[in-house]
CSV table of C-alpha atoms in Angstrom, one decimal:
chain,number,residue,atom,x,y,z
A,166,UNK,CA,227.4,327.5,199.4
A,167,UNK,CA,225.0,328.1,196.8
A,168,UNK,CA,221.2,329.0,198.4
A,169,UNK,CA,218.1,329.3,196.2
A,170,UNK,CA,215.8,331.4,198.4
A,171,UNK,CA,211.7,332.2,197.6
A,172,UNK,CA,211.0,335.7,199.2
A,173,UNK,CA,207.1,335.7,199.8
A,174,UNK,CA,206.9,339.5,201.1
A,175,UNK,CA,203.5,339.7,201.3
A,176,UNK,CA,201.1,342.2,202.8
A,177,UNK,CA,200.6,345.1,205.4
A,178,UNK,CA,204.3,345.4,206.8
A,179,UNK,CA,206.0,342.2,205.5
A,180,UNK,CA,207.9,344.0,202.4
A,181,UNK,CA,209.2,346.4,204.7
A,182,UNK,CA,210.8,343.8,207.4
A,183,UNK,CA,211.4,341.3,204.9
A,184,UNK,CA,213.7,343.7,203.0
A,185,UNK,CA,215.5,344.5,206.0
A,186,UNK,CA,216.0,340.3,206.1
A,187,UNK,CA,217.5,340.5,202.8
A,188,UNK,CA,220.0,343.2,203.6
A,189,UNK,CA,221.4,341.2,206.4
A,190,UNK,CA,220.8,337.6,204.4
A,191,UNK,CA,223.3,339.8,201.8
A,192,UNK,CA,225.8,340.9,204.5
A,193,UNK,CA,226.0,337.5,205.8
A,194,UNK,CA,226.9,336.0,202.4
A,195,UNK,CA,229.1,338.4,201.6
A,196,UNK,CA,230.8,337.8,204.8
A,197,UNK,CA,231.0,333.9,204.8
A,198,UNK,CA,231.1,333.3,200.9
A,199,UNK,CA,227.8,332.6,200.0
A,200,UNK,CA,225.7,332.9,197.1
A,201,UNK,CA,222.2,333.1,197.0
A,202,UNK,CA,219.6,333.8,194.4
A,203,UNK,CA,216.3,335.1,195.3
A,204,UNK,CA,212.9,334.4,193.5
A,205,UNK,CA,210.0,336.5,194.8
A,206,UNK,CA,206.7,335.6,194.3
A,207,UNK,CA,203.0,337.2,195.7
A,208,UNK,CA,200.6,335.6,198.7
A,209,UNK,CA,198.1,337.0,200.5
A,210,UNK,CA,195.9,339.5,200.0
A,211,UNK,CA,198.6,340.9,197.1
A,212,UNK,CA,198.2,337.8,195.2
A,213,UNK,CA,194.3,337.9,195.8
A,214,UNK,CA,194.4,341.6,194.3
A,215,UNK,CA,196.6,340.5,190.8
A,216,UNK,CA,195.4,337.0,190.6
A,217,UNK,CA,192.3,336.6,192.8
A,218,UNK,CA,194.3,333.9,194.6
A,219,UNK,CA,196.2,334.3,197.8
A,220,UNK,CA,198.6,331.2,196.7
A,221,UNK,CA,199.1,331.1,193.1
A,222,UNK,CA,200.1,328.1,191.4
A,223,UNK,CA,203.5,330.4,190.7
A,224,UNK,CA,204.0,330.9,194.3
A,225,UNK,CA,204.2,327.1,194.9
A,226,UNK,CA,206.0,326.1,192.2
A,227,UNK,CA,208.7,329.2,193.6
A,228,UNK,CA,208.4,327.6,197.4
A,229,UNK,CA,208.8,323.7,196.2
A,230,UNK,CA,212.1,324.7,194.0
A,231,UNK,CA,213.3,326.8,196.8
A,232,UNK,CA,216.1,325.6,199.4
A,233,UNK,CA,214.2,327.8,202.0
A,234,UNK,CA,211.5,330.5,202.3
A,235,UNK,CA,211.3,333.7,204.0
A,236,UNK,CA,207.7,334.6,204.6
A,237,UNK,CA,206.9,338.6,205.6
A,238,UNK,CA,203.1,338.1,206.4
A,239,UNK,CA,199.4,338.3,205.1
A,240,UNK,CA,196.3,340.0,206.5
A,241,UNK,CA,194.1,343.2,205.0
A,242,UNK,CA,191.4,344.4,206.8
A,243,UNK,CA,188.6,345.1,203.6
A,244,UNK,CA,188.9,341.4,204.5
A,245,UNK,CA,189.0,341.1,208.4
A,246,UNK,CA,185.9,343.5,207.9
A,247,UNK,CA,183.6,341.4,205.4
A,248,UNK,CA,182.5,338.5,206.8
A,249,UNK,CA,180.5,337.6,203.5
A,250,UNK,CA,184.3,337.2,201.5
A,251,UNK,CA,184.4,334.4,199.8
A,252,UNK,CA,188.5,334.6,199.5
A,253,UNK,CA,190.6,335.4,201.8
A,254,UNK,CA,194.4,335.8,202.6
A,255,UNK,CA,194.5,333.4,205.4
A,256,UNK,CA,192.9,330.6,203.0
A,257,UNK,CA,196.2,331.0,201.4
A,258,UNK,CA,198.6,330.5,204.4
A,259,UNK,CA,196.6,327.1,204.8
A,260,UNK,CA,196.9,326.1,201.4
A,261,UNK,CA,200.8,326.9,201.5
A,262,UNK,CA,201.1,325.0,204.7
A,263,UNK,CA,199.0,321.8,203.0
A,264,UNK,CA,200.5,322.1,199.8
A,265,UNK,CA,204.3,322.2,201.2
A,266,UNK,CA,203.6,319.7,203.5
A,267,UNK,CA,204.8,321.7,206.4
A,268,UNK,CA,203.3,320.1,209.4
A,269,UNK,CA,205.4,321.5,212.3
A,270,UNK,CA,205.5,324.9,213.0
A,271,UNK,CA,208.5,326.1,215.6
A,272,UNK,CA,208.3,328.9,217.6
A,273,UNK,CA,211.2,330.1,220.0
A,274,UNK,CA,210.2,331.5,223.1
A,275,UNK,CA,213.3,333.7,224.8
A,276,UNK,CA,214.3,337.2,226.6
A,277,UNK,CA,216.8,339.4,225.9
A,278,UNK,CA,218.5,340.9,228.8
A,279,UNK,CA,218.4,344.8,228.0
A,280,UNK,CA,214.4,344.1,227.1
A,281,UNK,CA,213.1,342.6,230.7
A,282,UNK,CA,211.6,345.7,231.7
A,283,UNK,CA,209.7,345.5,229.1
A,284,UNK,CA,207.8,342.3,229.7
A,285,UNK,CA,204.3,342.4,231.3
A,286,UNK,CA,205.7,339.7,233.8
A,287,UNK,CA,208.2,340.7,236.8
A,288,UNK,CA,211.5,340.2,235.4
A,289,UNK,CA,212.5,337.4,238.6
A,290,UNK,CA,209.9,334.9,236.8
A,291,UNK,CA,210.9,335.2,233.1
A,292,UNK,CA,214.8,336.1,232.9
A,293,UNK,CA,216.6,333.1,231.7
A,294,UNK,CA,213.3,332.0,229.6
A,295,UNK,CA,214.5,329.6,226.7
A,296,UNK,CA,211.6,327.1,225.3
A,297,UNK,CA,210.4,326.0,221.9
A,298,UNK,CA,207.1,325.2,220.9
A,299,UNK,CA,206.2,322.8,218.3
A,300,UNK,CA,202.4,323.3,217.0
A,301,UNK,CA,201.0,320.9,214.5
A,302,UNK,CA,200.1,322.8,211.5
A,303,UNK,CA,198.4,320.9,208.8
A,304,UNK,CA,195.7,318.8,210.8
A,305,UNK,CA,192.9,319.5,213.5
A,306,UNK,CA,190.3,321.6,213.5
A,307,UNK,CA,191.7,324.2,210.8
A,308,UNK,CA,191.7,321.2,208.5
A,309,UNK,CA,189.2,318.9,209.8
A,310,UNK,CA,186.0,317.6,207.8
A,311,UNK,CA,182.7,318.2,208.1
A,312,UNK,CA,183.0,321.7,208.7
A,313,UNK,CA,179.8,324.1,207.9
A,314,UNK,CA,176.4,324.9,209.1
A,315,UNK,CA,173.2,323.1,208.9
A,316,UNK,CA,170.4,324.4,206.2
A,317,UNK,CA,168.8,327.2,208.7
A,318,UNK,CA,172.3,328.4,209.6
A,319,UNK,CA,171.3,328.6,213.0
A,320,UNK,CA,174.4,325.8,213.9
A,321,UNK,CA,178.0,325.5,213.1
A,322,UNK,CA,180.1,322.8,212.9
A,323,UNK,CA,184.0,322.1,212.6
A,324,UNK,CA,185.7,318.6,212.8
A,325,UNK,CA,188.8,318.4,215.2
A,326,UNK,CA,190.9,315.2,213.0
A,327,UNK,CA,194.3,313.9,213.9
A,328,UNK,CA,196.0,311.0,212.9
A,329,UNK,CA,198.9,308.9,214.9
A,330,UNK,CA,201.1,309.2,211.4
A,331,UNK,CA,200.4,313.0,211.8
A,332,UNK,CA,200.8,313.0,215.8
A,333,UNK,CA,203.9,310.7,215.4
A,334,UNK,CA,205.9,312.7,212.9
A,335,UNK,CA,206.0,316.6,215.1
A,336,UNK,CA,206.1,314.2,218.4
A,337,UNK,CA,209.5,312.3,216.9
A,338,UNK,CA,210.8,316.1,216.2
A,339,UNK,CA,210.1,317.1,219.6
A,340,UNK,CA,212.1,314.3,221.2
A,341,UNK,CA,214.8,315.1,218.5
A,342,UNK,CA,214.6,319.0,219.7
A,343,UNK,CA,214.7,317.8,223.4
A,344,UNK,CA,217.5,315.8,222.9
A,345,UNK,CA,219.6,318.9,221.6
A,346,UNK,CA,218.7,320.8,224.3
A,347,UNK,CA,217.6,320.0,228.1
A,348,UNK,CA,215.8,317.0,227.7
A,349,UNK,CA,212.3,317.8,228.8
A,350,UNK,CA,209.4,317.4,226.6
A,351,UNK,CA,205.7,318.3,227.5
A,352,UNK,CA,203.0,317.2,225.7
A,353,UNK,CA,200.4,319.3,225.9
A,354,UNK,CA,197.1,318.0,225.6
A,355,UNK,CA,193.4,317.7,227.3
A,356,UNK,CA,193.0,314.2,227.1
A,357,UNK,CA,190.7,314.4,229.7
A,358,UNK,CA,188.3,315.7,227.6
A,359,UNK,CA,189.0,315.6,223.9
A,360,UNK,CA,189.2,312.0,222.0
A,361,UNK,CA,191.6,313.8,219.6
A,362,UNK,CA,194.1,314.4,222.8
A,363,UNK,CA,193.6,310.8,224.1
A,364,UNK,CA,195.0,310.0,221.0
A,365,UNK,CA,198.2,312.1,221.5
A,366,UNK,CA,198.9,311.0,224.9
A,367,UNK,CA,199.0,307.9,224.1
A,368,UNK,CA,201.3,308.0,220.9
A,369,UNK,CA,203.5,310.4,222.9
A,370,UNK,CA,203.8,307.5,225.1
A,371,UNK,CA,204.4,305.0,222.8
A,372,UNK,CA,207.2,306.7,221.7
A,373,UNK,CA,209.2,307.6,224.8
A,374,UNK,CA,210.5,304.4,225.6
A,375,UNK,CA,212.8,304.8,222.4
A,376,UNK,CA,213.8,308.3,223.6
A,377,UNK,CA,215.1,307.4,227.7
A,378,UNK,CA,216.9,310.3,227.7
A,379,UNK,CA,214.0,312.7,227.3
A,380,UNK,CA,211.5,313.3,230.2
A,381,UNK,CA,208.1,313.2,229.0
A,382,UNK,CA,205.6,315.7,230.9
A,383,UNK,CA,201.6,315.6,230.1
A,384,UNK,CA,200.0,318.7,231.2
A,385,UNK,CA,196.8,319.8,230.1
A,386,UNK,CA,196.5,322.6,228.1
A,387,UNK,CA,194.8,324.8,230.9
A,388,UNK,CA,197.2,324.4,232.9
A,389,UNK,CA,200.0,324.8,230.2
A,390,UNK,CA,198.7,328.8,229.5
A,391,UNK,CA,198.8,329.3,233.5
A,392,UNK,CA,202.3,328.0,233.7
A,393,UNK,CA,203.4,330.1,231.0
A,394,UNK,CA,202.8,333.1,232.7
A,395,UNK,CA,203.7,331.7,236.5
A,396,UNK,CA,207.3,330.0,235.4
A,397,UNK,CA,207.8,330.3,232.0
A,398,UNK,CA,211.5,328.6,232.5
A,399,UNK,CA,209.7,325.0,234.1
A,400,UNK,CA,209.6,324.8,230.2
A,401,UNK,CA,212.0,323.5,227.6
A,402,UNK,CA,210.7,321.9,224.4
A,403,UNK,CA,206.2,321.3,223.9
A,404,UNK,CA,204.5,319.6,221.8
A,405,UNK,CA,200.9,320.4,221.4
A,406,UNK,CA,198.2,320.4,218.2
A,407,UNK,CA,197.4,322.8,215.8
A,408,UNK,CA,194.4,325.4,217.6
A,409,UNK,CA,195.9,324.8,221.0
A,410,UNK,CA,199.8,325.9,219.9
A,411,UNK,CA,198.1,328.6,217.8
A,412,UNK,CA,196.8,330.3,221.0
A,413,UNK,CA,199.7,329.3,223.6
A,414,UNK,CA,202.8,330.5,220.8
A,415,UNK,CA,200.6,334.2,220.8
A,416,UNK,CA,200.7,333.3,225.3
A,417,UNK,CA,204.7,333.0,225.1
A,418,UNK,CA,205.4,335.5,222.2
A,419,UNK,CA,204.3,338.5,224.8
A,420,UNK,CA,206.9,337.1,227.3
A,421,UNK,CA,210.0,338.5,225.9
A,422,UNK,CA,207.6,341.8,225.5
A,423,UNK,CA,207.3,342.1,221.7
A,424,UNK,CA,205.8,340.2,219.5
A,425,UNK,CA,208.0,342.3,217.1
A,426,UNK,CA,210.6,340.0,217.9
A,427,UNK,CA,210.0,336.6,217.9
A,428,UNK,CA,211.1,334.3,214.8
A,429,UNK,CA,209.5,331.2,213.8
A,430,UNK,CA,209.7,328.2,211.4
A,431,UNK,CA,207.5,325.9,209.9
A,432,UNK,CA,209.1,322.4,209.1
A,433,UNK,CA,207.6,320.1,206.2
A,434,UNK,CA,208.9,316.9,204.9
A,435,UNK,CA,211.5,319.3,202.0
A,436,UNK,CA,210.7,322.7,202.1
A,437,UNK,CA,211.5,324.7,205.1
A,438,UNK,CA,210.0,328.5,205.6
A,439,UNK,CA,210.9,331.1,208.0
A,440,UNK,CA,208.6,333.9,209.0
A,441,UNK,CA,208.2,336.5,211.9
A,442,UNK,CA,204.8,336.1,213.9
A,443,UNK,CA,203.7,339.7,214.2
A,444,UNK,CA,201.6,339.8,211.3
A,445,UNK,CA,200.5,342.4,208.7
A,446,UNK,CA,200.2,345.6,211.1
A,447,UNK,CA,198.5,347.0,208.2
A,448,UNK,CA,197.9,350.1,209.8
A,449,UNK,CA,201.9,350.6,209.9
A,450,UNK,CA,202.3,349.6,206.5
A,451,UNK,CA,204.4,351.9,204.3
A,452,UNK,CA,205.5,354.2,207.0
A,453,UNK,CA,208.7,352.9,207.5
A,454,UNK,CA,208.2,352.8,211.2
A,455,UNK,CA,207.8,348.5,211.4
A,456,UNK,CA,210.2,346.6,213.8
A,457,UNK,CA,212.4,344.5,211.5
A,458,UNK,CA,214.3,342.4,214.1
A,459,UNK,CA,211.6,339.2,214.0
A,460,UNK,CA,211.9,338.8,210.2
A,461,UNK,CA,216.1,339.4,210.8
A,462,UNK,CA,215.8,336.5,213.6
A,463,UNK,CA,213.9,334.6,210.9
A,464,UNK,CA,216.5,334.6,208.5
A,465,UNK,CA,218.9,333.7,211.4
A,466,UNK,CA,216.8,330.5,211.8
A,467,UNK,CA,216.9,329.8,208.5
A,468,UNK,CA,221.0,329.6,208.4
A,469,UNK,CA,220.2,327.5,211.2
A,470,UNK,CA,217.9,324.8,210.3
A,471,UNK,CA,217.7,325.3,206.4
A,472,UNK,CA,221.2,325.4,205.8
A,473,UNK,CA,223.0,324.0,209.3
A,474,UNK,CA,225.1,327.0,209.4
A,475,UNK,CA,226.1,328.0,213.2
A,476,UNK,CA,228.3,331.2,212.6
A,477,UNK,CA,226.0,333.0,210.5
A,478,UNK,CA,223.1,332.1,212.5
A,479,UNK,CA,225.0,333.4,215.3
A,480,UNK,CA,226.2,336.2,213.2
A,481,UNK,CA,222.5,337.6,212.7
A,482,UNK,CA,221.7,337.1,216.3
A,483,UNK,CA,224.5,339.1,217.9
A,484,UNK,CA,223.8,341.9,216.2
A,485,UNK,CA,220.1,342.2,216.7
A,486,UNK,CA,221.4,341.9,221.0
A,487,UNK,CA,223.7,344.9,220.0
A,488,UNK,CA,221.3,347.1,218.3
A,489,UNK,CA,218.6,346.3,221.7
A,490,UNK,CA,222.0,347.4,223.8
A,491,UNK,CA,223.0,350.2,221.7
A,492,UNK,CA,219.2,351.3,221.1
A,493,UNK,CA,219.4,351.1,217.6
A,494,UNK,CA,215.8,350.3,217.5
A,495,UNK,CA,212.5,351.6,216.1
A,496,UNK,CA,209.9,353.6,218.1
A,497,UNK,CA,207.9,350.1,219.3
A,498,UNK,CA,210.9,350.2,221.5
A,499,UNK,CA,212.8,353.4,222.0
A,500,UNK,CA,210.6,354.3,225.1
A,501,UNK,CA,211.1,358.1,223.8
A,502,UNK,CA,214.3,357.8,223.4
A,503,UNK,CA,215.8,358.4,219.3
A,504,UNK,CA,214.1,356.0,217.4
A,505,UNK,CA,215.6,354.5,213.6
A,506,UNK,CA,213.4,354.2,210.5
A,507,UNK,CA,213.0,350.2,209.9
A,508,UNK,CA,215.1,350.7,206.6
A,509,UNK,CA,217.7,352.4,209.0
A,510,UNK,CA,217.7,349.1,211.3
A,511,UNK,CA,218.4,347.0,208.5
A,512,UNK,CA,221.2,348.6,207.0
A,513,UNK,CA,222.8,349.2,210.6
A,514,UNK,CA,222.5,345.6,211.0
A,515,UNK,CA,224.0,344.6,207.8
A,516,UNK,CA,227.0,347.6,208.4
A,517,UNK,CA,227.5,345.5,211.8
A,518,UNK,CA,227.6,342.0,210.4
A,519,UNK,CA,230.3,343.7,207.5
A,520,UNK,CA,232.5,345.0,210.5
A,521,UNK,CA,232.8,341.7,212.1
C-alpha cells in the first residue's frame, strides 16, 4: 500500500517522539511492503516563530492531501506566561481541528501489566481496564459564540453551543465503537443542569432504538470522574462533549500511570490525525530524555483506523509491551533502574519490529 503521511512535529518534545514514530512507521513498511511518503510541515508555536501563525495555510493544505497525520504536540511557555498574547499555539490546534473537520477525538484508556505498580490506584481496581472515550472536539464552549467581556472588563462570558447534527454524528460513532467491542455505551452528560446536555440525552436516545444491541448508560458527568477512579473497568465506550471529555481523558490517562503513554485520535469527516496526549514538556525538550511510546502507540492507531491494517497495528503494539517487560524504557520509567535515550527507544523498537 502506498500511504501519504503529514508529519506535524511541532513543539517542546514532539520532534523528538515523533521521530521515534517514524523509525518504527519505517520498520513496519519495510516489514509488510509498504510505501509511504512523508510531508512535514510547522504548527504551533514553531510555525508562530517563522510565520507568525501557528497553522499556516501550508500546514492545511499538507494535512487535507494527507491519508493520515501524525501530530507530536504544541505549547511554549513565553506564551503560557503572557496573558496579554495576542497569538497563541493552541489557537492553532483549534483552527486544525475546525478546519479538518475533525469533530471526534478518541482516546484509549488501558493498563499494561508490567506497569500496575505504577498507577496511583491499587492495582485490584484498575487491572483489566480497557475503555475509549469519544470527546467532541469542534463545538461547545471552545467554539461557542458570544465569547468576551463586557466594556469594564470586570465580566466574562463564553457560549456553551451544540447542535443535534454535531451531537448525532460522535454519538452514531460511539454506537459503532460499542458495537466492536462490549456493547456498552455511556453518555456522559449533566442534563440536569445544562440545556446543552438536555440536548444530548435526548439525541442519544433517539438513536438507540436503531442500535438494540448497545446498552445505553446516562451518567452525569460528576459522577462519571468518581467512577473513573472507583471502577475504571464498569466502563467500555463514552460519549461526552467537548470541555467535559477534555478534563475526564486527562482523569483516565493517569490510570495506566503515564500520561507518556497513552495514544489518541481525532476523527473528521476525511482526514484522520494521530497524536500522543502528553504535550510539549518543554522543559525536556532537546534532551533526549522524552518517553516516545505514546507517539509509537499513535502511529499504531493510525495503521489501525487510517489504514485498517490489523498486523502492523499489532506489530507496533507488541513491541512497546516488550520494551515495558524488558525495561527498555526511558528514565520517566526505569524506577532507577538503566534508563535508554528516547532516540535509543526508537531504534530498539524499530530493530524489534525488523526481527519479527
Amino acid at each position: 500500500m502506498e500511504m501519504n503521511i503529514a508529519l506535524l512535529p511541532g513543539d517542546g518534545i514532539g520532534p523528538e517522539v515523533i521521530a521515534q514514530a517514524v523509525k518504527v512507521v519505517d520498520a513496519v513498511a519495510k516489514k509488510f511492503g509498504h510505501k509511504i511518503t512523508y510531508n512535514e510541515a510547522i504548527t504551533g508555536a514553531a510555525a508562530i516563530d517563522a510565520v507568525g501563525n501557528p497553522y499556516p495555510d501550508s500546514t492545511h493544505e499538507a494535512c487535507v492531501a494527507a491519508d493520515a497525520v501524525l501530530f507530536g504536540a504544541i505549547g511554549h511557555p513565553k506564551f503560557d506566561n503572557d496573558p496579554s498574547a495576542k497569538v497563541r499555539p493552541e489557537q492553532g490546534l483549534l483552527e486544525m481541528r475546525k478546519k479538518l473537520g475533525l469533530f471526534s477525538n478518541v482516546r484509549p484508556t488501558f493498563t499494561f501489566p508490567s506497569l500496575l505498580h505504577k498507577s496511583p490506584l491499587k492495582k485490584e481496581r484498575i487491572e483489566g481496564t480497557d475503555l475509549v472515550f469519544l470527546r467532541e472536539l469542534t463545538g461547545g464552549i471552545y467554539f461557542g459564540e458570544p465569547r468576551g467581556r463586557n466594556e469594564q472588563g470586570t465580566k466574562a462570558f463564553d457560549s456553551c453551543v451544540y447542535s443535534v447534527e454535531e451531537i448525532e454524528r460522535l454519538a452514531r460513532m460511539g454506537f459503532e465503537f460499542a458495537r466492536k467491542r462490549r456493547k456498552l455505551l455511556t453518555c456522559v452528560d449533566k442534563a440536569n443542569v445544562l440545556a446543552t446536555s438536555r440536548l444530548w440525552r435526548e439525541t442519544v436516545q433517539r438513536l438507540a432504538p436503531e442500535y438494540p444491541d448497545v446498552k445505553v448508560e446516562y451518567e452525569f458527568v460528576d459522577a462519571v470522574a468518581m467512577r473513573l477512579v472507583q471502577w475504571p473497568k464498569a466502563y467500555d465506550v463514552l460519549i461526552t462533549e467537548n470541555l467535559f471529555g477534555d478534563i475526564l481523558t486527562d482523569e483516565a490517562s493517569v490510570i495506566s500511570g503515564s500520561m507518556g503513554l497513552m495514544p489518541s485520535a481525532s476523527i473528521g469527516l476525511k482526514t484522520k490525525l494521530f497524536e500522543p496526549i502528553h504535550g510539549s514538556y518543554p522543559q525536556a525538550a532537546g534532551k533526549d530524555i522524552a518517553n516516545p511510546l505514546a507517539a509509537v502507540l499513535s502511529a499504531s492507531m493510525m495503521f489501525e483506523y487510517a489504514f485498517d491494517l490489523m498486523d502492523e497495528a499489532k506489530a507496533i503494539s507488541d513491541v512497546v509491551n516488550l520494551s515495558l517487560e524488558k525495561g527498555v524504557v526511558t528514565e520517566d520509567l526505569s524506577e532507577g533502574e538503566k534508563s535508554y535515550k528516547t532516540s535509543e527507544v526508537g531504534d530498539w523498537l524499530a530493530e524489534q519490529i525488523e526481527k519479527m
